[in-house]
Amino acid sequence: MANLTRAYLWFYNTANLIFWFICVVVTFRLLPDAIETDNVHTIFPKTSPLLVITQSLAFAEVLHSLTGLVRAPLITTTMQVASRLLLVWGIMTPFGGEIVGGSEPGLGDFAYLGCVLAWGVTEIIRYGFFSITLSGNAVPEFWTWLRYNTFYVLYPVGISSECALIFLALGPAGAIDPLFKYFLIAVLVIYVPGSYVLYTHMIAQRRKVLRGKKRAD
């Protein structure tokens, strides 16, 4: 049973690694030409379907934590996954044409790119780390460094981009239902303490891992 669980987790993490790698590569292959021609707004409709599918795979991580398949904290895992799913299904999918990918480049387009950059690079590093570990191989020193240091920059970029997209969606959400708008306002308010909890959790994890590594050395 343990071997089956390990094989499943390796497959899950490797599949996510591949999906995120493709998502990032496709997005940033389009970026130079889009910037040169002032067509950044065209990136969203070309890449968002892949991003939605890729990000939605993370729902399984809540189930992994809930069932004890992995030791990840349920609350922090749920908070992180829920915020991402809100962005792709509650913001990008219904309002993408209005706040991102419009006729002219705008804040929404750059916030979308910020999400792809922050989410994509973070997840490539994270899933790659888990995939290597589950394969039974030693994780390279530089990969461990990336795993426990890049979040210092990528997390603020991701959070800022997410908040920008939610803020831009307030108008379209209110046009559908005022309660939806109030819900998104509440989400923005919750983002402040929620981001602090997740950020400090990652810092604590970094200290714990590096402390253990020093002892092992």
Short mmCIF file of C-alpha atoms in Angstrom, two decimals:
data_model
loop_
_atom_site.label_atom_id
_atom_site.label_comp_id
_atom_site.label_asym_id
_atom_site.label_seq_id
_atom_site.Cartn_x
_atom_site.Cartn_y
_atom_site.Cartn_z
CA MET A 1 0.00 0.00 0.00
CA ALA A 2 2.84 2.39 0.86
CA ASN A 3 4.46 1.76 -2.53
CA LEU A 4 1.15 2.38 -4.30
CA THR A 5 0.67 5.66 -2.43
CA ARG A 6 4.20 6.74 -3.26
CA ALA A 7 3.71 5.88 -6.93
CA TYR A 8 0.44 7.84 -7.05
CA LEU A 9 1.98 10.89 -5.39
CA TRP A 10 4.95 10.75 -7.77
CA PHE A 11 2.61 10.61 -10.76
CA TYR A 12 0.46 13.46 -9.39
CA ASN A 13 3.42 15.74 -8.70
CA THR A 14 5.14 14.93 -11.99
CA ALA A 15 1.95 15.58 -13.95
CA ASN A 16 1.54 18.95 -12.24
CA LEU A 17 5.19 19.77 -12.93
CA ILE A 18 4.67 19.10 -16.63
CA PHE A 19 1.41 21.06 -16.82
CA TRP A 20 2.89 24.10 -15.07
CA PHE A 21 6.05 23.97 -17.17
CA ILE A 22 3.99 23.97 -20.37
CA CYS A 23 1.78 26.76 -19.05
CA VAL A 24 4.74 29.00 -18.21
CA VAL A 25 6.66 28.26 -21.40
CA VAL A 26 3.63 28.88 -23.64
CA THR A 27 2.84 32.15 -21.86
CA PHE A 28 6.33 33.55 -21.95
CA ARG A 29 6.98 32.49 -25.53
CA LEU A 30 4.11 34.78 -26.46
CA LEU A 31 5.29 37.65 -24.25
CA PRO A 32 8.16 39.22 -26.28
CA ASP A 33 6.12 39.60 -29.46
CA ALA A 34 3.06 40.73 -27.47
CA ILE A 35 5.08 43.48 -25.79
CA GLU A 36 6.71 44.55 -29.04
CA THR A 37 3.38 44.86 -30.82
CA ASP A 38 1.53 46.25 -27.78
CA ASN A 39 -0.73 43.20 -27.76
CA VAL A 40 -0.22 41.96 -24.21
CA HIS A 41 -3.99 41.68 -23.91
CA THR A 42 -3.98 38.83 -26.46
CA ILE A 43 -2.03 36.51 -24.14
CA PHE A 44 -4.95 35.84 -21.79
CA PRO A 45 -7.39 34.27 -24.29
CA LYS A 46 -4.59 32.13 -25.72
CA THR A 47 -3.37 30.75 -22.39
CA SER A 48 -6.14 30.97 -19.78
CA PRO A 49 -7.85 27.65 -20.66
CA LEU A 50 -4.59 25.82 -19.98
CA LEU A 51 -4.05 27.81 -16.77
CA VAL A 52 -7.55 26.98 -15.50
CA ILE A 53 -7.04 23.25 -16.09
CA THR A 54 -3.56 23.29 -14.58
CA GLN A 55 -4.58 25.21 -11.47
CA SER A 56 -7.70 23.10 -10.94
CA LEU A 57 -5.56 20.01 -10.42
CA ALA A 58 -4.58 21.49 -7.04
CA PHE A 59 -8.00 20.62 -5.61
CA ALA A 60 -6.63 17.11 -5.10
CA GLU A 61 -4.16 18.51 -2.57
CA VAL A 62 -7.00 19.38 -0.19
CA LEU A 63 -8.17 15.76 -0.43
CA HIS A 64 -4.61 14.52 0.12
CA SER A 65 -4.34 16.57 3.30
CA LEU A 66 -7.86 15.70 4.47
CA THR A 67 -7.30 11.95 4.10
CA GLY A 68 -3.82 12.03 5.59
CA LEU A 69 -2.17 11.01 2.34
CA VAL A 70 0.33 13.81 2.92
CA ARG A 71 1.28 15.69 6.08
CA ALA A 72 0.46 19.16 4.75
CA PRO A 73 -1.67 21.27 7.17
CA LEU A 74 -5.30 21.13 6.07
CA ILE A 75 -6.14 24.77 6.91
CA THR A 76 -3.21 26.39 5.09
CA THR A 77 -3.57 24.00 2.14
CA THR A 78 -7.29 24.76 1.86
CA MET A 79 -6.70 28.53 2.10
CA GLN A 80 -4.12 28.51 -0.66
CA VAL A 81 -6.03 26.22 -3.01
CA ALA A 82 -9.34 28.03 -2.41
CA SER A 83 -7.83 31.41 -3.26
CA ARG A 84 -6.34 30.05 -6.49
CA LEU A 85 -9.60 28.36 -7.53
CA LEU A 86 -11.51 31.56 -6.80
CA LEU A 87 -9.19 33.41 -9.16
CA VAL A 88 -9.44 30.96 -12.07
CA TRP A 89 -13.12 30.01 -11.73
CA GLY A 90 -14.65 33.01 -9.98
CA ILE A 91 -12.68 35.83 -11.61
CA MET A 92 -10.83 34.84 -14.79
CA THR A 93 -13.47 32.53 -16.24
CA PRO A 94 -16.58 34.75 -15.92
CA PHE A 95 -14.92 38.19 -16.16
CA GLY A 96 -11.81 37.52 -18.23
CA GLY A 97 -13.16 39.34 -21.26
CA GLU A 98 -13.89 42.44 -19.20
CA ILE A 99 -10.90 42.80 -16.87
CA VAL A 100 -8.25 40.80 -18.76
CA GLY A 101 -7.73 40.35 -22.47
CA GLY A 102 -9.79 43.35 -23.47
CA SER A 103 -9.27 45.46 -26.56
CA GLU A 104 -6.39 47.37 -24.94
CA PRO A 105 -3.65 46.35 -22.48
CA GLY A 106 -4.53 47.19 -18.90
CA LEU A 107 -3.79 46.44 -15.25
CA GLY A 108 -5.70 43.17 -15.52
CA ASP A 109 -3.39 41.86 -18.23
CA PHE A 110 -0.27 42.53 -16.19
CA ALA A 111 -1.91 41.15 -13.04
CA TYR A 112 -2.71 38.00 -15.01
CA LEU A 113 0.91 37.71 -16.12
CA GLY A 114 1.96 38.24 -12.50
CA CYS A 115 -0.21 35.28 -11.49
CA VAL A 116 1.22 33.08 -14.22
CA LEU A 117 4.78 34.05 -13.28
CA ALA A 118 4.37 33.71 -9.52
CA TRP A 119 2.18 30.60 -9.59
CA GLY A 120 4.02 28.91 -12.43
CA VAL A 121 7.60 29.32 -11.23
CA THR A 122 6.61 28.47 -7.65
CA GLU A 123 4.78 25.31 -8.70
CA ILE A 124 7.51 24.15 -11.08
CA ILE A 125 9.96 24.36 -8.21
CA ARG A 126 7.58 22.79 -5.66
CA TYR A 127 6.28 19.92 -7.77
CA GLY A 128 9.74 19.28 -9.14
CA PHE A 129 11.07 19.07 -5.58
CA PHE A 130 8.39 16.54 -4.59
CA SER A 131 8.78 14.55 -7.79
CA ILE A 132 12.54 14.17 -7.29
CA THR A 133 12.07 13.24 -3.63
CA LEU A 134 9.38 10.65 -4.37
CA SER A 135 11.55 9.10 -7.09
CA GLY A 136 14.09 8.25 -4.40
CA ASN A 137 16.78 10.56 -5.74
CA ALA A 138 18.59 13.27 -3.79
CA VAL A 139 17.31 16.76 -4.45
CA PRO A 140 20.10 18.98 -5.87
CA GLU A 141 21.35 21.68 -3.52
CA PHE A 142 20.31 24.51 -5.85
CA TRP A 143 16.77 23.11 -6.13
CA THR A 144 16.44 23.04 -2.35
CA TRP A 145 17.63 26.65 -2.25
CA LEU A 146 15.01 27.63 -4.83
CA ARG A 147 12.31 25.74 -2.93
CA TYR A 148 12.88 27.63 0.31
CA ASN A 149 13.94 31.09 -0.88
CA THR A 150 12.15 32.16 -4.05
CA PHE A 151 8.83 32.56 -2.24
CA TYR A 152 10.18 35.70 -0.59
CA VAL A 153 9.74 37.46 -3.95
CA LEU A 154 7.21 35.30 -5.79
CA TYR A 155 4.61 35.22 -3.00
CA PRO A 156 4.20 39.04 -2.79
CA VAL A 157 4.04 39.20 -6.61
CA GLY A 158 1.35 36.53 -6.68
CA ILE A 159 -0.71 38.04 -3.85
CA SER A 160 -0.54 41.54 -5.36
CA SER A 161 -1.63 40.21 -8.75
CA GLU A 162 -4.49 38.21 -7.24
CA CYS A 163 -5.74 41.22 -5.27
CA ALA A 164 -5.58 43.40 -8.39
CA LEU A 165 -7.73 40.93 -10.36
CA ILE A 166 -10.27 40.64 -7.54
CA PHE A 167 -10.44 44.43 -7.24
CA LEU A 168 -11.00 44.81 -11.00
CA ALA A 169 -13.77 42.21 -10.83
CA LEU A 170 -15.81 44.15 -8.25
CA GLY A 171 -17.67 46.13 -10.90
CA PRO A 172 -18.60 43.17 -13.15
CA ALA A 173 -19.48 41.07 -10.10
CA GLY A 174 -21.77 43.79 -8.76
CA ALA A 175 -23.54 43.95 -12.12
CA ILE A 176 -24.41 40.27 -11.75
CA ASP A 177 -25.34 40.34 -8.07
CA PRO A 178 -24.46 42.88 -5.35
CA LEU A 179 -23.89 39.98 -2.95
CA PHE A 180 -21.15 38.67 -5.23
CA LYS A 181 -19.46 42.07 -5.05
CA TYR A 182 -19.68 42.12 -1.25
CA PHE A 183 -18.29 38.60 -1.16
CA LEU A 184 -15.25 39.68 -3.18
CA ILE A 185 -14.78 42.72 -0.92
CA ALA A 186 -14.80 40.33 2.05
CA VAL A 187 -12.23 38.17 0.27
CA LEU A 188 -9.97 41.19 -0.18
CA VAL A 189 -10.28 41.98 3.53
CA ILE A 190 -9.51 38.35 4.43
CA TYR A 191 -6.49 38.38 2.11
CA VAL A 192 -4.57 40.59 4.57
CA PRO A 193 -4.53 38.22 7.58
CA GLY A 194 -4.69 35.17 5.29
CA SER A 195 -1.59 36.23 3.38
CA TYR A 196 0.22 36.86 6.65
CA VAL A 197 -0.65 33.37 7.92
CA LEU A 198 0.53 31.67 4.73
CA TYR A 199 3.66 33.81 4.40
CA THR A 200 4.76 33.23 8.00
CA HIS A 201 3.98 29.53 7.62
CA MET A 202 6.35 29.33 4.67
CA ILE A 203 9.03 31.23 6.58
CA ALA A 204 8.63 28.84 9.52
CA GLN A 205 8.87 25.84 7.18
CA ARG A 206 12.04 27.29 5.65
CA ARG A 207 13.66 27.73 9.07
CA LYS A 208 12.64 24.21 10.12
CA VAL A 209 14.04 22.60 6.98
CA LEU A 210 17.28 24.59 6.97
CA ARG A 211 17.77 23.92 10.69
CA GLY A 212 17.36 20.20 10.07
CA LYS A 213 19.72 20.38 7.11
CA LYS A 214 22.44 22.05 9.22
CA ARG A 215 22.15 19.30 11.82
CA ALA A 216 22.42 16.66 9.10
CA ASP A 217 25.54 18.37 7.71
#
